[in-house]
XYZ file of C-alpha atoms in Angstrom:
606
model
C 98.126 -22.116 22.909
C 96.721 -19.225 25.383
C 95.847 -20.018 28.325
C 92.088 -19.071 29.036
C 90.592 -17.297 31.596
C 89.267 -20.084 34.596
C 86.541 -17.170 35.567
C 85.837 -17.179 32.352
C 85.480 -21.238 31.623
C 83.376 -21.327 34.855
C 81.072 -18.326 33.544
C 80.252 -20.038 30.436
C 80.019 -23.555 32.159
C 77.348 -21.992 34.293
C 75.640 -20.082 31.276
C 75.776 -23.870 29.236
C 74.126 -25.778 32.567
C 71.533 -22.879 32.725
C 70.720 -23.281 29.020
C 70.295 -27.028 29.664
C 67.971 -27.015 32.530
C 65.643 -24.491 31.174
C 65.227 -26.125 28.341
C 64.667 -29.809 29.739
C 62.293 -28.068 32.608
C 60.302 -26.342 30.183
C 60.045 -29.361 27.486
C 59.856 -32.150 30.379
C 56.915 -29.422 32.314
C 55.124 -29.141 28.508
C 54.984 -32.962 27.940
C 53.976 -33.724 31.468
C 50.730 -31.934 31.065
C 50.091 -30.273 34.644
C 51.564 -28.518 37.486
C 54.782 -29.341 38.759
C 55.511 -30.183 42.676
C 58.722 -29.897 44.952
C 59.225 -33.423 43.906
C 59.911 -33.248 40.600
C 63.680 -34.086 39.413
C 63.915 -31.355 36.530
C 63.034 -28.685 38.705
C 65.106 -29.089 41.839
C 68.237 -29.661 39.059
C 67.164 -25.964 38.555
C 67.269 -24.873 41.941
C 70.721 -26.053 42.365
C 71.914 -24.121 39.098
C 70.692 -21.005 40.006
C 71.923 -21.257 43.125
C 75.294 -21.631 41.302
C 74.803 -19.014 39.276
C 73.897 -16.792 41.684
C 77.215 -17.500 44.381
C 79.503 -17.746 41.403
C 82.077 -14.473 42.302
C 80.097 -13.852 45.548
C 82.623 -11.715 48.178
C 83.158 -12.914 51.184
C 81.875 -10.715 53.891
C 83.959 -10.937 57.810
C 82.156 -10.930 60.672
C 83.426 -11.088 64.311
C 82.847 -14.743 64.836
C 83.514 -16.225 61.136
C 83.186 -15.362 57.164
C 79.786 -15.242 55.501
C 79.165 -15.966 52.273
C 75.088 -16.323 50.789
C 73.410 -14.725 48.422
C 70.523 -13.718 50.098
C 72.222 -10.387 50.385
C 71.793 -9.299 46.810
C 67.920 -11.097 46.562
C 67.000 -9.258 49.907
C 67.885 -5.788 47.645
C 65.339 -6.490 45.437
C 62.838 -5.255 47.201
C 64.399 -1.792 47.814
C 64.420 -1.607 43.718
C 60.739 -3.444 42.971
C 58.448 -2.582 45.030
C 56.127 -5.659 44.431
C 58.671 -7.879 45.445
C 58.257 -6.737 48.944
C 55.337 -9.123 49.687
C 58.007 -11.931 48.972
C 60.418 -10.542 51.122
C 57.832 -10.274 53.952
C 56.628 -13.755 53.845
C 60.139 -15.246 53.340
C 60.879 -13.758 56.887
C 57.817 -14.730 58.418
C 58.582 -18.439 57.495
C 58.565 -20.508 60.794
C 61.563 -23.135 59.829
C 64.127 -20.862 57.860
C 66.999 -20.153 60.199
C 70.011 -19.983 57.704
C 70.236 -17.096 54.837
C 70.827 -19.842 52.289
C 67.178 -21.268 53.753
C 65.851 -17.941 53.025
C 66.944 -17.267 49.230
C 65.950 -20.761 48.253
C 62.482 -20.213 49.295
C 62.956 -17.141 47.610
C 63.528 -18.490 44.790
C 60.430 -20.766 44.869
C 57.957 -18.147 45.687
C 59.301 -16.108 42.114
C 58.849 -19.382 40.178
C 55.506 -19.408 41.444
C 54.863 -15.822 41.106
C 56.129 -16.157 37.422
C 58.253 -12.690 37.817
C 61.847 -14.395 38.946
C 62.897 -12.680 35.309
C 61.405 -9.515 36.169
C 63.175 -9.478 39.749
C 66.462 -10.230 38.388
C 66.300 -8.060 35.795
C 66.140 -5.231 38.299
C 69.325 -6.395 40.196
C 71.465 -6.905 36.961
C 70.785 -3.205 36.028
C 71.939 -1.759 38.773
C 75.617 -2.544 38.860
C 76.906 -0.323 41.157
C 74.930 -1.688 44.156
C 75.728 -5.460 43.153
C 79.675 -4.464 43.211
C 78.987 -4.316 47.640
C 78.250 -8.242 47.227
C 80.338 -9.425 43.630
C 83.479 -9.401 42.811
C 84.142 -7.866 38.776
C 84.163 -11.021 37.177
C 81.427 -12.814 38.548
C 78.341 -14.083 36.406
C 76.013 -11.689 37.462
C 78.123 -8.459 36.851
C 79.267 -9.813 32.810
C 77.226 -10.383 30.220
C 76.246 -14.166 30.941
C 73.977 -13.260 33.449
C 71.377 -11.213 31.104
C 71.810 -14.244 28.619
C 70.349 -16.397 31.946
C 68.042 -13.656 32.844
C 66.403 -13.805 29.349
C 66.142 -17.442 29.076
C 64.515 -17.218 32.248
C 61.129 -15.152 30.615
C 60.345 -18.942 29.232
C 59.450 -20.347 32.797
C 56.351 -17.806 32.706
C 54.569 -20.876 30.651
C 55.021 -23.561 33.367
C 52.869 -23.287 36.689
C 54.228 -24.333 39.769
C 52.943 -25.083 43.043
C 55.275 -25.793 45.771
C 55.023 -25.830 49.710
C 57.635 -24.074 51.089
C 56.665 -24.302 54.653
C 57.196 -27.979 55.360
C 60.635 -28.516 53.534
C 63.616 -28.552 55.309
C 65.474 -25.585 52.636
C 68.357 -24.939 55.293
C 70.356 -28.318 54.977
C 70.073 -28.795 51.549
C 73.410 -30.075 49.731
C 73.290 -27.962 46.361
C 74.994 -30.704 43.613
C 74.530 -30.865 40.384
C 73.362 -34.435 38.553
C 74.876 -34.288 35.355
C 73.151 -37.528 34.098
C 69.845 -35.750 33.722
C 71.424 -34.045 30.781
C 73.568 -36.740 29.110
C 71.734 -38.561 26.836
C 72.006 -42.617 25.834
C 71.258 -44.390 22.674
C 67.968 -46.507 25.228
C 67.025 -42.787 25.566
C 66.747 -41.960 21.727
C 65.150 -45.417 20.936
C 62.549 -44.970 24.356
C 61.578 -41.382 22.948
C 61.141 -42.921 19.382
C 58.430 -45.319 20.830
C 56.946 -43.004 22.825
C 56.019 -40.730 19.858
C 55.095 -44.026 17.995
C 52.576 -45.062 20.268
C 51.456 -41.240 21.095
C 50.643 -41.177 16.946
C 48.874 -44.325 17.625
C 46.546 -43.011 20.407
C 46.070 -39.778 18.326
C 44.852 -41.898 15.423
C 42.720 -44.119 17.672
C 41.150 -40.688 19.048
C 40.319 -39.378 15.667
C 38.479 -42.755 14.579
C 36.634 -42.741 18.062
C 35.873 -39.284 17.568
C 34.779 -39.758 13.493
C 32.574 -43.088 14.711
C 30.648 -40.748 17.340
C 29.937 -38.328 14.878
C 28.751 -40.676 12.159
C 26.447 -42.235 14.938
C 25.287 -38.633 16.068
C 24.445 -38.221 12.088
C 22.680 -41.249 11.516
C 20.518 -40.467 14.861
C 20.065 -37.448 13.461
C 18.832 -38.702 10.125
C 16.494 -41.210 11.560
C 14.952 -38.558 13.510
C 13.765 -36.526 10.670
C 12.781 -39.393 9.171
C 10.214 -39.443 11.755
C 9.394 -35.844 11.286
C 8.911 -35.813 7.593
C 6.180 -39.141 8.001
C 4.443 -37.028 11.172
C 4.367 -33.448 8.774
C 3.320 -36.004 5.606
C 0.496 -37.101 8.276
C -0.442 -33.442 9.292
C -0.185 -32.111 5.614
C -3.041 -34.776 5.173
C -4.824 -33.249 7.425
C -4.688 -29.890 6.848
C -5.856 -30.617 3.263
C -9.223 -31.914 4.924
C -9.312 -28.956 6.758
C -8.654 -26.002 3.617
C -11.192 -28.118 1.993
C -14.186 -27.422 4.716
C -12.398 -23.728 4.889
C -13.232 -23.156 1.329
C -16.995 -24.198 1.660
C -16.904 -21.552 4.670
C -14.689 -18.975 2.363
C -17.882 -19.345 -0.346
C -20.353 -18.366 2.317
C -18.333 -15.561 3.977
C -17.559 -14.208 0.895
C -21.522 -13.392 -0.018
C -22.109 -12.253 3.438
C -19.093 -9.707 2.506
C -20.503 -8.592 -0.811
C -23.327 -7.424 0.648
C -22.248 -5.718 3.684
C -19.632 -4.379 1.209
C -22.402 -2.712 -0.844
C -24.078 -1.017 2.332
C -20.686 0.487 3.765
C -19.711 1.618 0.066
C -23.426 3.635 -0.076
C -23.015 4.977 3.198
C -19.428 5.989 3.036
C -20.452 7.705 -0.746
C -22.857 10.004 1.515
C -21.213 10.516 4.933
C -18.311 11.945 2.132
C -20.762 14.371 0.563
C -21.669 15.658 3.515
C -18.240 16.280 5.263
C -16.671 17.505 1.628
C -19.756 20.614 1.812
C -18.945 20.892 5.693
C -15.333 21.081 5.361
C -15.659 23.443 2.436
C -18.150 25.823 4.058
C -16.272 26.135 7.303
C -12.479 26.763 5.220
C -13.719 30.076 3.430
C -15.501 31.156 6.937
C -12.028 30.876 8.263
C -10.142 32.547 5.618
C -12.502 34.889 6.152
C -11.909 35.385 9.916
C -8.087 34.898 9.887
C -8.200 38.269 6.873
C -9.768 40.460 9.754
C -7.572 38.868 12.611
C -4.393 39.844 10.532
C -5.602 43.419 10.157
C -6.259 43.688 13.689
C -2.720 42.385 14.676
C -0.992 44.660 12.102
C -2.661 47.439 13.707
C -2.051 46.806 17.478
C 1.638 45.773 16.060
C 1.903 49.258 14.875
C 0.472 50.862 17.754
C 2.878 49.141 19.964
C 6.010 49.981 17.545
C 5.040 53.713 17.746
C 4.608 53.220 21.793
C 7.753 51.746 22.331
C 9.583 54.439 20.186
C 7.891 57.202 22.114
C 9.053 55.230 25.408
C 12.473 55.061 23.974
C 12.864 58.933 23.151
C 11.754 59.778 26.743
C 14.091 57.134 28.359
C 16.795 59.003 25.993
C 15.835 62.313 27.862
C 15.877 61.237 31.010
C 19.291 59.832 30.739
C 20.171 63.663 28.784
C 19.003 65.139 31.938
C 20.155 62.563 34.445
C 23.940 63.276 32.926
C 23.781 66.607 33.249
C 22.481 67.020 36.732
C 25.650 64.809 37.291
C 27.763 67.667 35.591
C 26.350 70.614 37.551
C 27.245 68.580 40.837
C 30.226 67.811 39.665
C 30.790 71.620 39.204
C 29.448 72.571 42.638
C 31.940 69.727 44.231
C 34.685 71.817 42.361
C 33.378 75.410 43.302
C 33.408 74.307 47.101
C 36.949 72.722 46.519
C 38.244 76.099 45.227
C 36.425 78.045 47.968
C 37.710 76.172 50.709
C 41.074 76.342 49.679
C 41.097 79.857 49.022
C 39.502 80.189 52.688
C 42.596 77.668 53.831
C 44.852 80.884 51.641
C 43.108 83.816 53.625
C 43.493 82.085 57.234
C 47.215 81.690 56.272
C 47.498 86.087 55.350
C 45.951 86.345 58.656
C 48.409 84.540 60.279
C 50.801 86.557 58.420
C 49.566 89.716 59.130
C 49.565 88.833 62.863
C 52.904 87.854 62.639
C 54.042 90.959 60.820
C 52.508 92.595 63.446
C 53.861 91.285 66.399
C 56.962 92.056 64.433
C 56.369 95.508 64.190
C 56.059 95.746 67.991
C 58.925 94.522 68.368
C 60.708 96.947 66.340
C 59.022 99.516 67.703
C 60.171 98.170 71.514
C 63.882 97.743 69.692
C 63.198 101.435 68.725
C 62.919 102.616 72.035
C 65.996 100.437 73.392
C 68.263 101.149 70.393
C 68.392 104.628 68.792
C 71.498 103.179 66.300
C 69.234 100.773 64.374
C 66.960 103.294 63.851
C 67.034 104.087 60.366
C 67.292 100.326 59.046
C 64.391 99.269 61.616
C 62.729 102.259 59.327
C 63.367 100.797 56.510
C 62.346 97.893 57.469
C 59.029 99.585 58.629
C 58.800 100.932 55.430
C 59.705 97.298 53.780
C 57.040 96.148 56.307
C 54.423 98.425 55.280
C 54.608 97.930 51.573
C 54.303 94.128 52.579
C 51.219 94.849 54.711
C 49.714 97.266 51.811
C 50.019 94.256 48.957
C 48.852 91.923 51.741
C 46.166 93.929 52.095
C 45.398 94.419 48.356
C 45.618 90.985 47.765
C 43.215 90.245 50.951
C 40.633 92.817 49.378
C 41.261 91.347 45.969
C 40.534 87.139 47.481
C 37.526 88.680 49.439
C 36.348 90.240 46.189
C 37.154 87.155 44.380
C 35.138 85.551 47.604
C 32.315 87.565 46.971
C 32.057 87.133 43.711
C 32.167 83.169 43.890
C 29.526 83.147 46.304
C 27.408 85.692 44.067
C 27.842 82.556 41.464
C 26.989 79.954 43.743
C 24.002 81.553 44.992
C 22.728 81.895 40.751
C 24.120 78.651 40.330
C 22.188 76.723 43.199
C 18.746 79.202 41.814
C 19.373 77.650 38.145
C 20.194 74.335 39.917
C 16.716 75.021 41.886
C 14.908 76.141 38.401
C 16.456 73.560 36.243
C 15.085 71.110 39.115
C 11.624 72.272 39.194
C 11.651 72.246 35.334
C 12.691 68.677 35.552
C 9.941 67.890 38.048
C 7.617 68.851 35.719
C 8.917 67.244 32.604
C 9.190 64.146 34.621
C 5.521 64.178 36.453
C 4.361 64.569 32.746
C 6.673 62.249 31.449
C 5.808 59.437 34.142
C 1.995 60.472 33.313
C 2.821 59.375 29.750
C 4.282 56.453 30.547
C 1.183 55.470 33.214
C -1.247 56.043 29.984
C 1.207 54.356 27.901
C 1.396 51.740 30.323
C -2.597 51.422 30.762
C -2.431 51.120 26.921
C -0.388 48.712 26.908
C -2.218 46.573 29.361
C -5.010 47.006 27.097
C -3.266 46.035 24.265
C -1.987 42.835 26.223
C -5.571 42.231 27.198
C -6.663 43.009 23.465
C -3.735 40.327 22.503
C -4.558 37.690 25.195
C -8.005 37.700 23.870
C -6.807 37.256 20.637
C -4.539 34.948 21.698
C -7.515 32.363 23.060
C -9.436 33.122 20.158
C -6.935 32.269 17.750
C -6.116 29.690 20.147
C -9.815 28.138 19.658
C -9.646 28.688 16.249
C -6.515 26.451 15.953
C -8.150 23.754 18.119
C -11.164 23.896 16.067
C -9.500 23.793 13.146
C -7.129 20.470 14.496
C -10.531 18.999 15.500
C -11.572 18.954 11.808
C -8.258 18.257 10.672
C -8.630 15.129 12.586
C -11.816 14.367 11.522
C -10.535 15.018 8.020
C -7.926 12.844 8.920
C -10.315 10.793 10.421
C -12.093 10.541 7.246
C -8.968 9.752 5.240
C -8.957 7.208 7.359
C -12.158 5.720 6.967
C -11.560 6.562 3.263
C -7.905 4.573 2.983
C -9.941 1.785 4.818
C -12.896 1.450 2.576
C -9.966 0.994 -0.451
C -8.119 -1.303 1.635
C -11.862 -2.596 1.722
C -12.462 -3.030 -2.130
C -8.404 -4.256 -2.509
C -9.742 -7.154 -0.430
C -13.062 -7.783 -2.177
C -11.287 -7.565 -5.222
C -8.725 -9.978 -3.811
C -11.486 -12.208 -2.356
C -13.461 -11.802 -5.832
C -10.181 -13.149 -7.263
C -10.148 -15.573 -5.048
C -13.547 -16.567 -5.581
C -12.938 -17.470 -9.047
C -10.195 -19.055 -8.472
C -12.178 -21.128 -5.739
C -14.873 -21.486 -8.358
C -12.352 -23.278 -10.828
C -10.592 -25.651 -8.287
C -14.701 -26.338 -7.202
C -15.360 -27.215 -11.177
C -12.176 -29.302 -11.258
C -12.921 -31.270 -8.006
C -16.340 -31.227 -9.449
C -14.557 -32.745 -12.468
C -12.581 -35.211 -10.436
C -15.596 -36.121 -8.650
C -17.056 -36.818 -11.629
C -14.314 -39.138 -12.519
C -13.745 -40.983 -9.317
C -17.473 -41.528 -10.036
C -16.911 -43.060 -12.918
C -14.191 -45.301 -11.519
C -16.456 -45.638 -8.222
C -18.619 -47.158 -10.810
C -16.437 -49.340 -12.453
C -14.599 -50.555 -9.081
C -18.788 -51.608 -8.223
C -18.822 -53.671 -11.492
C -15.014 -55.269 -10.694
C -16.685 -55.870 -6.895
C -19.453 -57.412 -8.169
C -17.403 -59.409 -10.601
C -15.180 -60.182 -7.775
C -17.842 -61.422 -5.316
C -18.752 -63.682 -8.246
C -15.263 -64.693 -8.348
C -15.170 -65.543 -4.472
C -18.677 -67.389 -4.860
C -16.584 -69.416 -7.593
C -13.386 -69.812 -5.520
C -13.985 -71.834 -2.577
C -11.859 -72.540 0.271
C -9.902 -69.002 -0.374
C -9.185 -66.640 2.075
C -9.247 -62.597 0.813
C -6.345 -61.382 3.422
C -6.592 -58.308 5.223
C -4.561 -55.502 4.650
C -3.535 -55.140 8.248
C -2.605 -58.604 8.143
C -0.015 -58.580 6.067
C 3.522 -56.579 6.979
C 5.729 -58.625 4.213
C 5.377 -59.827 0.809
C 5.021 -63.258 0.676
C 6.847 -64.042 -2.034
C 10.255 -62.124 -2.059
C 9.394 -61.598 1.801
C 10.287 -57.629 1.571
C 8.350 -55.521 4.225
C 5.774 -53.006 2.840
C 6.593 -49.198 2.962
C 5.294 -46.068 1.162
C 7.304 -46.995 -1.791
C 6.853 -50.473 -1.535
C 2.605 -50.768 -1.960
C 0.498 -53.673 -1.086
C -1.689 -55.947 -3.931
C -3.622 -58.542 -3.698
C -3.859 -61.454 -6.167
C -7.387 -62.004 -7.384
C -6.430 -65.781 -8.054
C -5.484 -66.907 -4.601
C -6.363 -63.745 -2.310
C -2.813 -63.564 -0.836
C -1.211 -60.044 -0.738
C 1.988 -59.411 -2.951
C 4.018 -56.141 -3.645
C 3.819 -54.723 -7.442
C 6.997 -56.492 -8.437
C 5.826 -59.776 -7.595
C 2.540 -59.050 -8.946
C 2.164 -57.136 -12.145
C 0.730 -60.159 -14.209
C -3.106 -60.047 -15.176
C -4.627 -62.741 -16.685
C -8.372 -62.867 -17.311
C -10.064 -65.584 -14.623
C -12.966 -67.874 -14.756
C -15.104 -65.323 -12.384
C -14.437 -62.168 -14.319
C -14.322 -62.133 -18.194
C -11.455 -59.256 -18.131
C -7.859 -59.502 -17.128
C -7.346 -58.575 -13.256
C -4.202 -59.115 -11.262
C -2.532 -62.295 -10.194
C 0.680 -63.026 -8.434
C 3.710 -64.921 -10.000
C 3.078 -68.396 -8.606
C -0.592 -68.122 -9.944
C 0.491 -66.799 -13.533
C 2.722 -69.451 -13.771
C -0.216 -72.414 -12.414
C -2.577 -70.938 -14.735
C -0.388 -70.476 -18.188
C 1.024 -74.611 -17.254
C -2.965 -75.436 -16.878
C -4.037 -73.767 -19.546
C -0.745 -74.857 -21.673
C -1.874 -78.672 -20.703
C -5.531 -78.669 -21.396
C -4.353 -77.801 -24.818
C -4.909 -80.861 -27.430
């Protein structure tokens, strides 16, 4: 067999004890129901795990006075890659009793439980590899692939809240072991779990019929109290029937006072219409009327002011004609100047020349006198000279003709300038005249338009005032339909008062008839009480039970009394009639008297 790897073995050792205590915190955390403390067994198991995890292939760094070896090194570079894990950093170092790096990454480790990011955090430090090779060797847990495995089973602690004091525990002596007996489970275990979820069933099922027995009592409270409503409306309803009753007899009398005031609107609405429809129609054809000779009038000023404005337009045109070509000319005189100057500028220059040719002949002449030798070449150059001068000289005549003649066409171009300007004056005084008149006109037209304006303006407002009182009319009219709808409708409902008045008048008629005969049975039954001695007729309020079957009375359940002995009885145990000594027809007895009187009567039978 091959040997395996001890690195390796203690990797996935670690891995398996960081599998189990996750799991147990978060199931034991779930099933105890709150936050957990420093106290609790599961989670200082996982303390010491991580801290195993996290020293597993740690180097070993020298120092002058002895080796170190802690991983707060690699958790203290956490903040350098998460910048929200600075905070933690801060108040790890400000904690009064930590003197030991060890001290320090535990309560590290406590504060990113509580923070619920210790996932996050070490997520940052697995990824960068390269800076956790300066504190691991190659094969340790946190450079191989174990230590994402732990990292990710680590996101399930975000579901159990912790709150642990840090300040008070003494983190620096801690001896980091691991208690394997948390983990191995017993046979008393399995069979203590079983009952546990036995008698949580039972509590869950003693909950439920709790829970089912409150609502049932809610619902019967519930029913009972409607009960109570329905007998308080039943008691109202009675009322209100009293109450449409005397409404109707007031409905009847409203109802003629209505007809009658409905006749007098209806003939004074018939002739307020008249009027208004001649009104309305009269003052319509004196507007159409008006409004033909106001459209005229606007067409015409409309015209006016088109023909203005074109006028205005065609002399605007001109002036801009003449504006561009005064530009022109002085654009012309700018370049006549230009070419005068600089032919000036040529003329200064032959002068200059001719000066210098001159002091150049002097001193040939002086060479003359000094040198007879160079005569004849100093005479052609004389002669050279003098040709030069001569063509100088023509061309000097010719620029000083050319001089002349420009100034010759300055001078008629500045008197055409002068005329052209005058000329322009003129158009434009008569031209600016035009548009003053045009202008005045045009005030007057405004004016003219204004007053139009305000009269149209009061036409429109007197025409809105009678289209509101047209409206207002419509109005009145829609109202006085409304009006008849509702003495139609109270017509209708006249009649139909009128036929539940003949039926009650019916009924009344009836109950008459039985007030009658209820007299007679009174009468008969005062006989019958003059005949019966020693009974007692009970009251109604009396009684709250039957006497025989001893049920109370209700609404369903109605009170009678026997005519025999006087007690009261419900219908069941009275429905027997029999006729009685005092009255010659059968009335109502109870069951103890039927049966008395059928024996008696059975016995004084031969």
């Amino acid at each position: 067999m091959a040997t395996k790897d001890p690195t390796a073995v203690e990797r996935a050792n670690l891995l398996n004890m960081a599998k189990l205590s996750i799991k147990g915190l978060i199931e034991s955390a779930l099933s105890f129901g709150r936050t957990l403390d420093s106290d609790y067994p599961p989670l200082q198991q996982f303390f010491v795990v991580m801290e195993h995890c996290l020293k597993h292939g740690l180097k070993v760094r020298k120092s002058f006075l002895s080796y170190n070896k802690t991983i707060w090194g690699p958790l203290e570079l956490v903040e350098k890659l998460y910048p929200e894990a600075e905070e933690i950093g801060a108040s790890v170092r400000d904690l009064p009793g930590l003197k030991t790096p060890l001290g320090r990454a535990r309560a590290w480790l406590r504060l990113a439980l509580m923070q619920k990011k210790m996932a996050d955090y070490l997520r940052c430090l697995i990824i960068q590899r390269d800076l956790l090779s300066e504190f691991y060797e190659y094969h340790a847990l946190m450079m191989e692939e174990e230590g994402a495995v732990i990292v990710g089973l680590l996101v399930g602690l975000n579901v159990i809240d912790a709150n642990l004091c840090v300040k008070g525990e003494d983190l620096d002596s801690q001896v980091g072991v691991i208690d394997f007996s948390m983990y191995l489970k017993n046979e008393e275990d399995i069979g203590n779990k079983e009952r546990n979820v036995q008698i949580a069933a039972i509590l869950d099922q003693k909950n439920y019929v709790e829970e089912l027995n409150r609502q049932l009592n809610s619902t019967v409270s519930s029913l009972h109290s409607r009960v109570d409503s329905l007998e308080k409306s039943n008691t109202k309803l009675i009322e209100e029937l009293a109450i449409a009753k005397n409404n109707i007899i007031k409905l009847q009398e409203e109802n003629h006072q209505l007809r009658s005031e409905n006749k007098l609107i209806l003939m004074k609405t018939q002739q307020h219409l008249e009027v208004t429809k001649v009104d309305v129609e009269t003052e319509l054809q004196t507007y159409k009327h008006s409004r033909q000779g106001l459209d005229e009038m606007y067409n015409e000023a409309r015209r006016q002011l088109r023909d203005e404005s074109q006028l205005r337009q065609d002399v605007e045109n001109e002036l801009a004609v003449q504006v561009s070509m005064k530009h022109e000319i002085e654009l012309a005189m700018k370049l006549l100047e230009k070419d005068i100057h600089e032919k000036q500028d040529t003329l200064i220059g032959l002068r200059q020349q001719l000066e210098e040719v001159k002091a150049i002949n002097i001193e040939t002449y002086q060479k003359l006198q000094g040198s007879e030798d160079g005569l004849k070449e100093k005479n052609e150059i004389i002669a050279r000279l003098e040709e030069k001068t001569s063509k100088i000289t023509a061309a000097m005549r010719q620029l000083e003709q050319r001089l002349q003649q420009a100034e010759k066409a300055q001078m008629e171009i500045e008197d055409e300038d002068k005329k052209y300007l005058q000329e322009y004056q003129s158009k434009f005084d008569s031209l600016q005249k035009q548009i003053s008149q045009k202008e005045k006109q045009l005030a007057q037209l405004e004016t003219d338009l204004k007053i139009e304006k305000e009269w149209r303006q009061t036409l429109r407002e007197d025409l809105q005032k009678e289209k509101d009182t047209v409206s207002h009319l419509r109005n009145e009219t829609q109202q006085i339909i409304t009006l008849k709808k509702e003495f139609l409708n109270l017509q209708d409902e006249n009649q139909r008062l009128k036929k539940i008045y003949h039926k009650q008048e019916q009924a009344l008629q009836e109950l008459g008839n039985k007030l009658s005969e209820s007299k007679l049975k009174i009468e008969y039954m005062k006989e019958a009480n003059k005949a019966l001695q020693g009974l007692v007729w009970l009251k109604d309020k009396e009684a709250t039970h039957c006497k025989l079957c001893e049920k109370e009375f209700s609404l369903s359940k109605r009170k009678h009394h026997c005519r025999n002995c006087g007690e009261i009885f419900c219908n069941a145990c009275s429905d027997n009639e029999l006729p009685l000594p005092s009255s010659p027809k059968p009335v109502r007895v109870c069951d103890s008297c039927h049966a008395l009187l059928i024996q008696r009567c059975s016995s004084n039978l031969p």
